[in-house]
Coordinates of C-alpha atoms in Angstrom, one line a residue:
Chain A
M298 CA 62.4 93.4 229.4
G299 CA 62.7 96.8 231.0
A300 CA 60.9 99.4 229.1
H301 CA 63.5 102.0 229.9
D302 CA 66.5 100.3 228.1
R303 CA 64.6 99.9 224.9
P304 CA 65.3 103.3 223.3
E305 CA 69.0 102.8 223.8
A306 CA 68.9 99.4 222.1
T307 CA 67.0 100.8 219.2
A308 CA 69.4 103.7 218.9
K309 CA 72.2 101.2 218.9
A310 CA 70.5 99.1 216.3
K311 CA 69.7 102.2 214.3
G312 CA 73.4 103.2 214.4
G313 CA 74.3 99.8 213.2
L314 CA 71.8 99.9 210.5
A315 CA 73.0 103.3 209.4
W316 CA 76.5 102.0 209.3
L317 CA 75.3 99.1 207.2
E318 CA 73.3 101.3 204.9
R319 CA 76.3 103.5 204.3
W320 CA 78.6 100.6 203.6
L321 CA 76.2 98.3 201.8
P322 CA 76.6 99.9 198.4
K323 CA 80.3 99.6 198.6
M324 CA 80.1 96.0 199.9
V325 CA 77.8 95.1 196.9
L326 CA 80.4 96.6 194.5
A327 CA 83.3 95.0 196.3
P328 CA 83.2 91.6 194.4
T329 CA 83.1 93.4 191.1
F330 CA 85.8 95.7 192.2
I331 CA 88.1 92.8 193.2
M332 CA 87.3 90.8 190.1
M333 CA 88.0 93.9 187.9
L334 CA 91.4 94.5 189.7
V335 CA 92.4 90.9 189.4
F336 CA 90.9 89.7 186.0
I337 CA 91.4 92.9 184.0
Y338 CA 94.2 94.9 185.4
G339 CA 96.1 92.2 187.3
Y340 CA 96.0 89.9 184.3
I341 CA 97.2 92.6 182.0
I342 CA 100.2 93.2 184.3
W343 CA 100.7 89.4 184.5
T344 CA 100.7 89.1 180.7
A345 CA 103.1 92.0 180.6
V346 CA 105.4 90.2 183.0
L347 CA 105.1 86.9 180.9
S348 CA 106.0 88.9 177.8
M349 CA 109.4 89.8 179.4
T350 CA 110.3 86.2 180.4
N351 CA 111.6 83.2 178.4
S352 CA 108.4 81.2 179.1
R353 CA 107.9 78.4 176.6
F354 CA 105.6 75.4 177.3
L355 CA 105.1 76.5 180.9
P356 CA 105.3 80.0 182.3
S357 CA 108.7 80.7 183.7
Y358 CA 109.8 83.9 185.5
D359 CA 113.3 84.3 184.1
F360 CA 113.4 87.9 183.1
V361 CA 114.8 88.5 179.6
G362 CA 113.8 92.1 179.1
L363 CA 112.4 93.0 175.7
L364 CA 113.9 90.0 174.0
Q365 CA 110.5 88.5 173.1
F366 CA 109.5 91.8 171.4
E367 CA 112.7 91.8 169.4
K368 CA 112.0 88.2 168.4
L369 CA 108.5 89.2 167.4
F370 CA 109.7 91.8 165.0
E371 CA 112.2 89.5 163.5
N372 CA 109.5 86.9 163.1
D373 CA 108.3 86.7 159.5
R374 CA 105.0 85.2 160.6
W375 CA 104.2 88.1 162.9
L376 CA 105.1 90.6 160.2
V377 CA 102.7 88.8 157.9
A378 CA 100.0 88.9 160.6
C379 CA 100.4 92.6 161.1
T380 CA 100.4 93.3 157.3
N381 CA 97.3 91.2 157.0
L382 CA 95.6 93.1 159.8
G383 CA 96.4 96.3 157.8
I384 CA 95.0 94.9 154.6
F385 CA 92.0 93.1 156.2
G386 CA 91.2 95.9 158.8
G387 CA 91.6 98.7 156.3
L388 CA 89.4 97.1 153.6
F389 CA 86.9 95.8 156.1
I390 CA 86.4 99.1 157.7
L391 CA 86.3 101.1 154.5
V392 CA 83.8 98.8 152.7
C393 CA 81.6 98.5 155.8
L394 CA 81.4 102.2 156.1
V395 CA 80.7 102.9 152.4
L396 CA 78.2 100.1 152.2
G397 CA 76.6 101.0 155.5
V398 CA 76.1 104.6 154.7
T399 CA 74.9 104.0 151.2
L400 CA 72.4 101.4 152.2
A401 CA 71.2 103.6 155.1
I402 CA 70.7 106.6 152.8
L403 CA 68.8 104.5 150.2
L404 CA 66.7 102.9 152.9
D405 CA 65.8 106.3 154.3
Q406 CA 64.0 107.2 151.1
K407 CA 60.6 106.1 152.4
I408 CA 61.0 102.6 151.1
R409 CA 58.2 100.1 151.2
Q410 CA 58.9 97.0 153.4
E411 CA 61.7 98.9 155.1
G412 CA 61.4 96.7 158.2
A413 CA 61.7 93.5 156.3
I414 CA 64.8 94.7 154.3
R415 CA 66.4 95.9 157.5
T416 CA 65.9 92.6 159.1
V417 CA 67.6 90.8 156.2
Y418 CA 70.6 93.2 156.3
L419 CA 71.1 92.8 160.0
Y420 CA 70.6 89.1 160.6
P421 CA 74.2 88.1 160.0
M422 CA 75.2 90.0 163.1
A423 CA 73.3 87.5 165.2
L424 CA 75.4 84.6 163.9
S425 CA 78.8 83.7 165.2
F426 CA 81.9 84.2 163.0
I427 CA 82.3 80.4 163.1
V428 CA 78.9 79.8 161.5
T429 CA 79.5 82.7 159.1
G430 CA 83.0 81.4 158.2
T431 CA 81.7 77.9 157.6
A432 CA 79.0 79.2 155.2
W433 CA 81.5 81.4 153.3
K434 CA 84.2 78.7 153.2
W435 CA 81.6 76.5 151.5
M436 CA 80.5 79.2 149.1
L437 CA 84.1 80.0 148.1
N438 CA 85.0 76.4 147.7
P439 CA 86.9 76.2 144.4
G440 CA 85.3 73.6 142.2
L441 CA 82.0 73.4 144.0
G442 CA 81.1 76.9 145.2
L443 CA 80.5 80.1 143.4
E444 CA 83.0 79.1 140.7
K445 CA 80.7 76.3 139.7
V446 CA 77.6 78.4 139.7
V447 CA 79.2 80.8 137.2
R448 CA 80.6 77.9 135.1
D449 CA 77.2 76.3 135.0
L450 CA 75.9 79.6 133.6
G451 CA 78.2 79.0 130.6
F452 CA 81.4 80.7 131.5
E453 CA 83.5 77.6 131.4
S454 CA 86.9 79.1 132.0
F455 CA 85.7 81.2 135.0
S456 CA 87.9 80.7 138.0
F457 CA 87.5 81.9 141.6
D458 CA 89.9 80.1 143.9
W459 CA 91.0 83.0 146.1
I460 CA 90.5 81.0 149.3
V461 CA 93.3 78.6 148.5
D462 CA 95.5 81.3 146.9
P463 CA 98.1 82.6 149.4
N464 CA 98.0 86.0 147.8
M465 CA 94.3 86.4 147.7
A466 CA 92.9 84.4 150.7
I467 CA 93.0 87.4 152.9
Y468 CA 90.5 89.1 150.7
T469 CA 88.0 86.3 151.2
L470 CA 88.1 87.1 154.9
V471 CA 87.2 90.7 154.0
I472 CA 84.1 89.5 152.0
A473 CA 82.8 87.3 154.8
A474 CA 83.5 89.9 157.5
V475 CA 81.8 92.7 155.5
W476 CA 78.8 90.4 155.0
Q477 CA 78.7 89.9 158.8
S478 CA 79.1 93.4 160.0
S479 CA 78.0 95.9 157.4
G480 CA 74.3 95.5 158.3
F481 CA 75.1 96.7 161.7
V482 CA 76.9 99.8 160.4
M483 CA 73.8 100.4 158.2
A484 CA 71.6 100.3 161.3
M485 CA 73.9 102.8 163.1
F486 CA 73.8 105.3 160.1
L487 CA 70.0 104.8 159.7
A488 CA 69.6 105.7 163.4
G489 CA 71.8 108.8 162.8
L490 CA 69.8 109.8 159.7
R491 CA 66.5 109.5 161.6
G492 CA 68.0 111.8 164.3
I493 CA 68.6 114.7 161.9
D494 CA 66.3 117.6 162.2
N495 CA 64.1 117.7 159.1
S496 CA 63.6 121.4 159.1
I497 CA 67.3 122.0 158.1
I498 CA 66.8 119.8 155.1
Q499 CA 63.6 121.6 154.1
A500 CA 65.2 124.9 154.5
A501 CA 68.0 123.8 152.1
Q502 CA 65.4 122.5 149.7
I503 CA 63.7 125.9 149.7
D504 CA 67.0 127.5 148.9
G505 CA 67.1 125.4 145.8
A506 CA 69.7 122.8 146.8
T507 CA 69.5 119.4 145.1
L508 CA 69.1 116.2 147.0
P509 CA 72.7 115.0 146.3
K510 CA 74.0 118.3 147.4
I511 CA 72.0 118.3 150.6
Y512 CA 73.4 114.9 151.4
R513 CA 77.0 115.9 150.6
R514 CA 77.0 119.3 152.3
I515 CA 74.6 118.9 155.2
I516 CA 73.6 115.3 156.1
L517 CA 76.9 113.4 155.7
P518 CA 78.9 116.0 157.7
S519 CA 76.4 115.9 160.5
L520 CA 76.8 112.1 160.7
R521 CA 80.5 112.5 161.7
P522 CA 80.0 111.1 165.2
V523 CA 78.4 108.0 163.7
F524 CA 81.4 107.5 161.4
F525 CA 83.6 107.7 164.4
S526 CA 81.7 105.3 166.5
A527 CA 81.4 102.8 163.6
F528 CA 85.1 103.2 163.0
I529 CA 85.9 102.4 166.6
I530 CA 83.7 99.3 166.7
L531 CA 84.9 98.0 163.3
S532 CA 88.5 98.4 164.1
H533 CA 87.9 96.7 167.4
I534 CA 86.3 93.8 165.6
A535 CA 89.2 93.7 163.1
I536 CA 91.9 93.6 165.8
K537 CA 90.0 90.8 167.7
S538 CA 89.2 88.8 164.6
F539 CA 90.1 85.2 165.4
D540 CA 87.0 83.0 164.9
L541 CA 86.5 84.0 161.3
V542 CA 90.1 83.1 160.3
A543 CA 89.8 79.8 162.3
A544 CA 86.7 78.8 160.5
M545 CA 87.5 79.9 157.0
T546 CA 91.2 79.4 156.4
G547 CA 92.8 78.3 159.7
G548 CA 95.4 81.0 158.9
G549 CA 96.4 79.2 155.7
P550 CA 97.4 78.5 153.1
G551 CA 100.7 78.3 155.1
Y552 CA 100.3 81.3 157.4
S553 CA 99.2 83.7 154.6
T554 CA 96.0 84.7 156.4
D555 CA 97.3 84.8 160.0
L556 CA 96.2 87.8 162.0
P557 CA 97.7 88.9 165.3
A558 CA 94.9 87.1 167.2
T559 CA 95.6 83.8 165.5
F560 CA 99.3 84.3 165.9
M561 CA 98.8 84.8 169.6
Y562 CA 96.7 81.7 169.9
A563 CA 99.1 79.5 167.9
H564 CA 102.2 80.5 169.8
S565 CA 100.6 80.5 173.2
F566 CA 98.6 77.2 173.0
T567 CA 99.9 75.0 170.3
R568 CA 103.5 76.0 169.6
S569 CA 104.6 76.4 173.3
Q570 CA 106.0 79.9 173.0
I571 CA 104.1 81.5 175.8
G572 CA 106.6 84.4 176.1
L573 CA 106.2 85.3 172.5
G574 CA 102.4 84.8 172.7
A575 CA 102.3 87.2 175.6
A576 CA 104.3 89.8 173.8
S577 CA 102.0 89.6 170.8
A578 CA 99.0 90.0 173.1
M579 CA 100.5 93.1 174.6
L580 CA 101.0 94.6 171.2
M581 CA 97.4 93.9 170.4
L582 CA 96.4 95.7 173.5
G583 CA 98.6 98.6 172.4
G584 CA 96.8 98.6 169.0
V585 CA 93.4 98.9 170.7
L586 CA 94.6 101.6 173.0
A587 CA 96.1 103.6 170.2
I588 CA 92.7 103.8 168.6
L589 CA 90.7 104.1 171.8
I590 CA 92.5 106.7 173.8
P591 CA 92.3 109.5 171.1
Y592 CA 88.6 108.6 170.7
L593 CA 87.8 108.7 174.4
Y594 CA 89.8 111.9 174.8
S595 CA 87.9 113.7 172.1
E596 CA 84.6 112.3 173.4
L597 CA 85.3 113.5 176.9
R598 CA 86.5 116.9 175.7
G599 CA 83.5 117.2 173.5
S600 CA 81.1 116.5 176.3
R601 CA 82.8 119.0 178.5
N602 CA 82.5 121.7 175.9
G603 CA 79.0 120.8 174.9
Chain B
M277 CA 56.8 124.1 128.8
V278 CA 56.2 123.9 132.5
N279 CA 54.3 120.8 132.0
Q280 CA 57.1 119.2 130.1
T281 CA 59.7 119.8 132.8
A282 CA 57.3 118.5 135.4
Q283 CA 56.7 115.4 133.2
S284 CA 60.4 114.8 132.7
S285 CA 61.3 115.3 136.4
M286 CA 58.6 112.8 137.2
N287 CA 60.1 110.3 134.9
W288 CA 63.5 110.9 136.4
N289 CA 61.9 110.4 139.8
R290 CA 60.5 107.1 138.7
I291 CA 63.9 105.9 137.3
N292 CA 65.6 107.0 140.5
R293 CA 63.1 105.1 142.6
G294 CA 63.6 102.1 140.4
L295 CA 67.3 102.3 140.9
I296 CA 67.1 102.6 144.6
Y297 CA 64.9 99.5 144.9
A298 CA 67.2 97.6 142.5
V299 CA 70.2 98.4 144.7
L300 CA 68.4 97.6 147.9
L301 CA 67.1 94.3 146.6
T302 CA 70.5 93.3 145.2
A303 CA 72.0 94.0 148.6
A304 CA 69.3 91.9 150.2
L305 CA 70.2 89.0 147.9
F306 CA 73.8 89.3 149.0
Y307 CA 72.9 89.1 152.6
L308 CA 70.4 86.2 152.1
L309 CA 72.6 84.2 149.7
P310 CA 74.7 82.4 152.4
L311 CA 71.6 81.4 154.4
V312 CA 69.8 80.1 151.3
V313 CA 72.9 78.2 150.3
M314 CA 73.3 76.7 153.7
V315 CA 69.7 75.5 153.9
L316 CA 69.6 74.1 150.4
T317 CA 72.9 72.3 150.8
S318 CA 71.8 70.8 154.1
F319 CA 68.9 69.0 152.4
K320 CA 71.0 67.6 149.5
T321 CA 72.7 64.3 149.2
M322 CA 76.4 64.3 148.4
D323 CA 75.8 63.1 144.9
D324 CA 73.3 66.0 144.5
I325 CA 75.9 68.4 145.7
R326 CA 78.6 67.2 143.2
S327 CA 76.2 67.2 140.2
G328 CA 74.4 70.5 141.0
N329 CA 75.7 73.8 142.2
L330 CA 75.3 76.0 145.2
I331 CA 72.0 77.6 144.3
S332 CA 70.4 74.6 142.4
W333 CA 67.3 73.2 144.0
P334 CA 67.8 69.8 145.7
T335 CA 66.6 66.9 143.4
E336 CA 64.9 65.6 146.5
F337 CA 64.9 66.9 150.1
V338 CA 66.6 64.5 152.5
F339 CA 67.1 65.0 156.2
D340 CA 70.0 62.6 156.5
A341 CA 72.6 65.3 156.9
W342 CA 70.6 66.8 159.7
S343 CA 70.3 63.6 161.7
K344 CA 73.9 62.9 161.1
A345 CA 75.1 66.3 162.1
W346 CA 73.0 66.1 165.3
S347 CA 73.9 62.6 166.4
T348 CA 76.7 60.7 164.5
A349 CA 79.0 63.2 162.8
C350 CA 82.7 63.1 163.9
T351 CA 84.0 66.2 165.7
G352 CA 87.7 65.4 166.1
V353 CA 87.9 61.9 167.6
R354 CA 84.4 61.5 168.8
C355 CA 81.6 60.6 166.5
E356 CA 78.5 61.6 168.4
G357 CA 77.3 64.6 166.4
V358 CA 76.9 68.1 167.8
E359 CA 74.1 67.2 170.2
G360 CA 76.2 67.0 173.3
Y361 CA 78.0 70.2 172.5
F362 CA 74.7 72.0 171.8
W363 CA 73.7 71.1 175.4
N364 CA 77.1 72.2 176.7
S365 CA 76.5 75.6 175.2
V366 CA 73.1 75.7 176.9
Q367 CA 74.7 74.8 180.2
I368 CA 77.2 77.5 179.8
V369 CA 74.9 80.2 178.6
V370 CA 72.0 79.9 181.1
P371 CA 73.9 80.3 184.4
A372 CA 76.5 82.8 182.9
V373 CA 73.7 85.0 181.4
L374 CA 71.6 85.0 184.6
I375 CA 74.4 85.6 187.0
S376 CA 76.1 88.3 184.9
T377 CA 72.8 90.1 184.3
F378 CA 71.9 90.1 188.0
L379 CA 75.4 91.4 189.0
G380 CA 75.1 94.0 186.3
A381 CA 71.8 95.2 187.6
L382 CA 73.1 95.5 191.2
N383 CA 76.3 97.3 190.0
G384 CA 74.3 99.6 187.8
Y385 CA 72.0 100.4 190.8
V386 CA 74.9 101.3 193.0
F387 CA 76.7 103.3 190.3
T388 CA 73.6 105.5 189.7
K389 CA 71.7 105.6 193.0
W390 CA 74.4 105.2 195.6
K391 CA 77.3 107.1 194.1
F392 CA 80.2 107.6 196.4
R393 CA 83.6 109.3 196.1
G394 CA 85.4 107.5 193.4
S395 CA 82.5 105.6 192.0
E396 CA 82.6 107.3 188.7
L397 CA 86.3 106.5 188.4
L398 CA 85.5 102.9 189.3
F399 CA 82.9 102.7 186.6
G400 CA 85.4 104.1 184.0
L401 CA 87.9 101.5 185.0
L402 CA 85.4 98.8 184.7
L403 CA 84.2 100.1 181.3
F404 CA 87.7 99.5 180.0
G405 CA 86.9 95.8 180.3
C406 CA 84.6 96.1 177.4
F407 CA 87.4 97.2 175.1
I408 CA 90.4 95.0 176.0
P409 CA 91.3 92.3 173.4
F410 CA 90.8 89.1 175.4
Q411 CA 94.1 87.8 174.2
V412 CA 95.7 89.9 176.8
V413 CA 94.0 88.0 179.6
L414 CA 94.0 84.5 178.1
L415 CA 97.3 83.2 179.5
P416 CA 96.8 84.3 183.1
M417 CA 93.2 83.0 183.1
A418 CA 94.4 79.6 181.8
Q419 CA 96.8 79.5 184.8
T420 CA 94.2 80.5 187.3
L421 CA 91.6 78.1 186.0
G422 CA 94.2 75.4 186.3
L423 CA 95.0 76.4 189.9
L424 CA 91.3 76.5 190.8
G425 CA 90.8 73.0 189.2
L426 CA 88.3 74.6 186.8
A427 CA 90.4 74.0 183.6
N428 CA 88.4 72.2 180.9
T429 CA 85.1 72.3 182.9
T430 CA 81.8 73.9 182.1
A431 CA 82.0 75.7 185.5
G432 CA 85.3 77.3 184.3
L433 CA 83.7 78.6 181.1
V434 CA 80.7 79.9 183.0
F435 CA 83.1 81.7 185.4
V436 CA 85.1 83.3 182.5
H437 CA 81.9 84.5 180.8
I438 CA 80.6 86.0 184.0
V439 CA 83.9 87.9 184.6
Y440 CA 84.2 89.4 181.2
G441 CA 80.5 89.9 180.6
M442 CA 80.1 92.0 183.7
A443 CA 81.6 95.2 182.2
F444 CA 78.9 95.1 179.5
T445 CA 76.0 94.2 181.8
T446 CA 77.0 96.9 184.3
L447 CA 77.2 99.4 181.4
F448 CA 73.7 98.5 180.2
F449 CA 72.0 98.8 183.6
R450 CA 74.0 101.9 184.6
N451 CA 72.9 103.7 181.4
F452 CA 69.3 102.7 182.0
Y453 CA 69.1 103.6 185.7
I454 CA 70.7 106.9 185.2
N455 CA 67.5 108.1 183.5
I456 CA 65.3 107.1 186.4
P457 CA 64.7 110.0 188.7
G458 CA 66.6 110.0 192.0
E459 CA 63.6 111.4 193.8
L460 CA 62.0 108.0 193.5
V461 CA 64.8 106.5 195.6
K462 CA 64.9 109.4 198.0
A463 CA 61.1 109.1 198.6
A464 CA 61.4 105.4 199.3
Q465 CA 64.3 106.1 201.7
L466 CA 62.2 108.6 203.6
D467 CA 59.6 105.9 203.9
G468 CA 62.2 103.7 205.5
A469 CA 63.1 101.4 202.6
G470 CA 66.6 100.1 202.7
F471 CA 69.2 99.4 200.1
F472 CA 67.8 96.0 198.9
T473 CA 64.2 96.9 199.4
I474 CA 64.5 99.8 197.0
F475 CA 66.3 97.6 194.5
W476 CA 63.8 94.7 194.7
R477 CA 60.6 96.8 195.0
I478 CA 61.3 99.9 193.0
L479 CA 64.1 99.4 190.4
L480 CA 63.8 95.8 189.4
P481 CA 60.1 96.0 188.6
I482 CA 60.7 98.8 186.1
S483 CA 63.8 97.2 184.6
G484 CA 62.0 94.9 182.2
P485 CA 63.2 96.4 178.9
I486 CA 66.9 96.6 180.0
I487 CA 66.8 93.1 181.4
V488 CA 65.6 91.8 178.0
V489 CA 68.3 93.8 176.2
T490 CA 71.0 92.5 178.5
I491 CA 69.9 88.9 178.4
I492 CA 69.7 88.9 174.6
W493 CA 73.1 90.6 174.3
Q494 CA 74.8 88.2 176.7
T495 CA 73.1 85.1 175.3
T496 CA 74.3 86.0 171.8
Q497 CA 77.8 86.9 173.0
I498 CA 78.3 83.8 175.0
W499 CA 76.6 81.4 172.6
N500 CA 78.7 82.7 169.8
D501 CA 82.0 82.7 171.7
F502 CA 84.7 80.7 170.2
L503 CA 88.0 82.0 171.8
F504 CA 87.3 81.1 175.4
G505 CA 85.6 77.9 174.3
V506 CA 88.6 76.7 172.3
V507 CA 91.1 77.7 175.0
Y508 CA 89.4 76.7 178.2
G509 CA 87.2 73.8 177.0
S510 CA 88.4 70.5 175.9
G511 CA 86.8 67.2 174.7
D512 CA 83.5 66.8 176.5
T513 CA 83.1 70.3 177.7
Q514 CA 83.5 72.2 174.4
P515 CA 80.8 74.6 173.3
I516 CA 79.1 74.1 170.0
T517 CA 81.1 76.7 168.1
V518 CA 84.3 74.7 168.8
A519 CA 82.6 71.5 167.9
L520 CA 81.3 73.0 164.6
N521 CA 84.8 74.2 163.8
N522 CA 86.3 70.7 164.6
L523 CA 83.7 69.1 162.4
V524 CA 84.2 71.4 159.4
N525 CA 88.0 71.6 159.6
T526 CA 88.8 68.0 160.4
S527 CA 91.4 66.8 157.9
T528 CA 90.4 63.2 157.8
G529 CA 87.8 61.5 155.6
V530 CA 85.4 62.8 152.9
K531 CA 84.1 66.2 153.5
E532 CA 80.4 66.0 153.9
Y533 CA 79.3 69.5 153.0
N534 CA 75.6 68.8 153.6
V535 CA 76.5 67.7 157.2
H536 CA 78.7 70.8 157.7
M537 CA 75.9 73.1 156.6
A538 CA 73.3 71.3 158.8
A539 CA 75.6 71.6 161.8
A540 CA 76.3 75.2 161.1
I541 CA 72.5 75.9 161.0
I542 CA 72.1 74.1 164.3
A543 CA 74.9 76.2 165.8
G544 CA 73.3 79.4 164.5
L545 CA 69.7 78.6 165.2
P546 CA 69.4 79.7 168.8
T547 CA 70.8 83.2 168.2
L548 CA 68.9 83.5 164.9
L549 CA 65.7 82.7 166.7
V550 CA 66.5 85.3 169.4
Y551 CA 67.0 87.8 166.6
V552 CA 63.8 87.0 164.8
L553 CA 61.7 86.9 168.0
A554 CA 63.3 90.0 169.7
G555 CA 65.0 91.8 166.9
K556 CA 64.1 95.2 168.3
Y557 CA 65.9 94.5 171.6
F558 CA 68.8 92.8 169.8
V559 CA 69.5 96.0 167.8
R560 CA 69.1 98.1 170.9
G561 CA 71.7 95.9 172.7
L562 CA 74.1 96.3 169.8
T563 CA 74.0 100.0 169.9
A564 CA 74.0 100.2 173.7
G565 CA 76.9 97.9 173.8
S566 CA 78.8 99.8 171.2
V567 CA 80.5 102.8 172.6
K568 CA 78.2 105.1 174.5
G569 CA 79.6 105.5 178.0

């Protein structure tokens, strides 16, 4: 233990430590980085490759170009699924936004027991779509559900059998999905309303503007960012909707309530059409990107300007 | 004259308030109805269900449907109730939530306090993981789990949930740590504290609120997951959402709606409880997990 060679050793250890300190953050991120590369980007490429092969029960790597996509667009079931997504998504988003903003505005009028009411509006969001779907399937049961309630009230000829009607079943999905998600939209708008500067509203009131006019001209326009965020989240929920359909209609009657997500599952995992399933998954990703990229673009541009 | 207008405007005001309350309470009934129906139905006998209607009070409260749902109802071919699947979900949720939360905290720490060239880009790339429709990774993951021997295992599902939950947990912690002054870290560094010491001694102790939000968010997400469960779990390893769906949508035998409702409540109870006990944090998680980058 020579006292004189100690400083050198410490310096060396220090150098090693500094090196470690410099690389440690990157080493900590490395697993995440690798997982991200493999499980997000790698898998997307993998799915893209599968979508261009003739994979059926097992993945094969015989390249067939865009054949699966051509098949997809000649497939009646896929076209029904896309049309359904249009109907379901459109109505779901619209009703959620209208209901959400209306309830938020009403709830913002210094309501007694506001906390309790908010809790009631929001609890469905805590439940899974499977639980939600099970409950609604039961309520919409023709013969025993809401139909019977109304008949028991004396309206003997009342009929409400949408859930087994191929033309109407898709609308029952909208009812359940709105029930599940509209409370969340309400919460978003309520937060937005609470963030508005009161002095602007007071100034407008002094100028003699009526309350409805203040809402139409000042408050609603200033909630535009909330509308956008809610739209993004709701469209995202709509495109990914799988559980609700599985629980409520199973895609039926026939395939009248199929959505792209259930189409993808059915073809990939029960009908042994992996190539076709992969192609439909790629188109779903395309749908999400089509909504997301303009949004992110405007967000980023907005934050740069502001 | 003046008095009259004041009077009539007050009347209007009263009518308006009445209308507002009427709309709000009607909406509250709409949101409550399914829960009320589920609970009432779960306590009825099948005869009671056929003779009454959805909102009629049970002629007598019976717990048969509950015990049947828990221990003897048939989900697919097995008739052991949802009990086993309930514990499957617990076994998936606990490790997946803990590990993904811990990794999220570490990642968020690096992304805010140890930025390096390209770290912002890396974070952006990771964030994309919050938005992908999982259908686009389902097939390759099925292959991978097969190769790793993790297909149809609880460990496999835990793994999948950790992988796809990490984007969210990282987002949460990153957004929380970004508001914590960098001077705190710098001062600790001057005092000789290293990477992990700063994390353990300084950041983790003040992370309470965001840890709660992240745990609640992840618990709800993973407990409620159906897609991964139905694709990567089978038979004994399925989570409760899949078991509930099998129970309700089985095509054989008489449909026992009271058992279905009891099972649905059992499947929904844990997340409902989380919401009731920690609603504030639940909502915060919803909004934090929405879009803000």
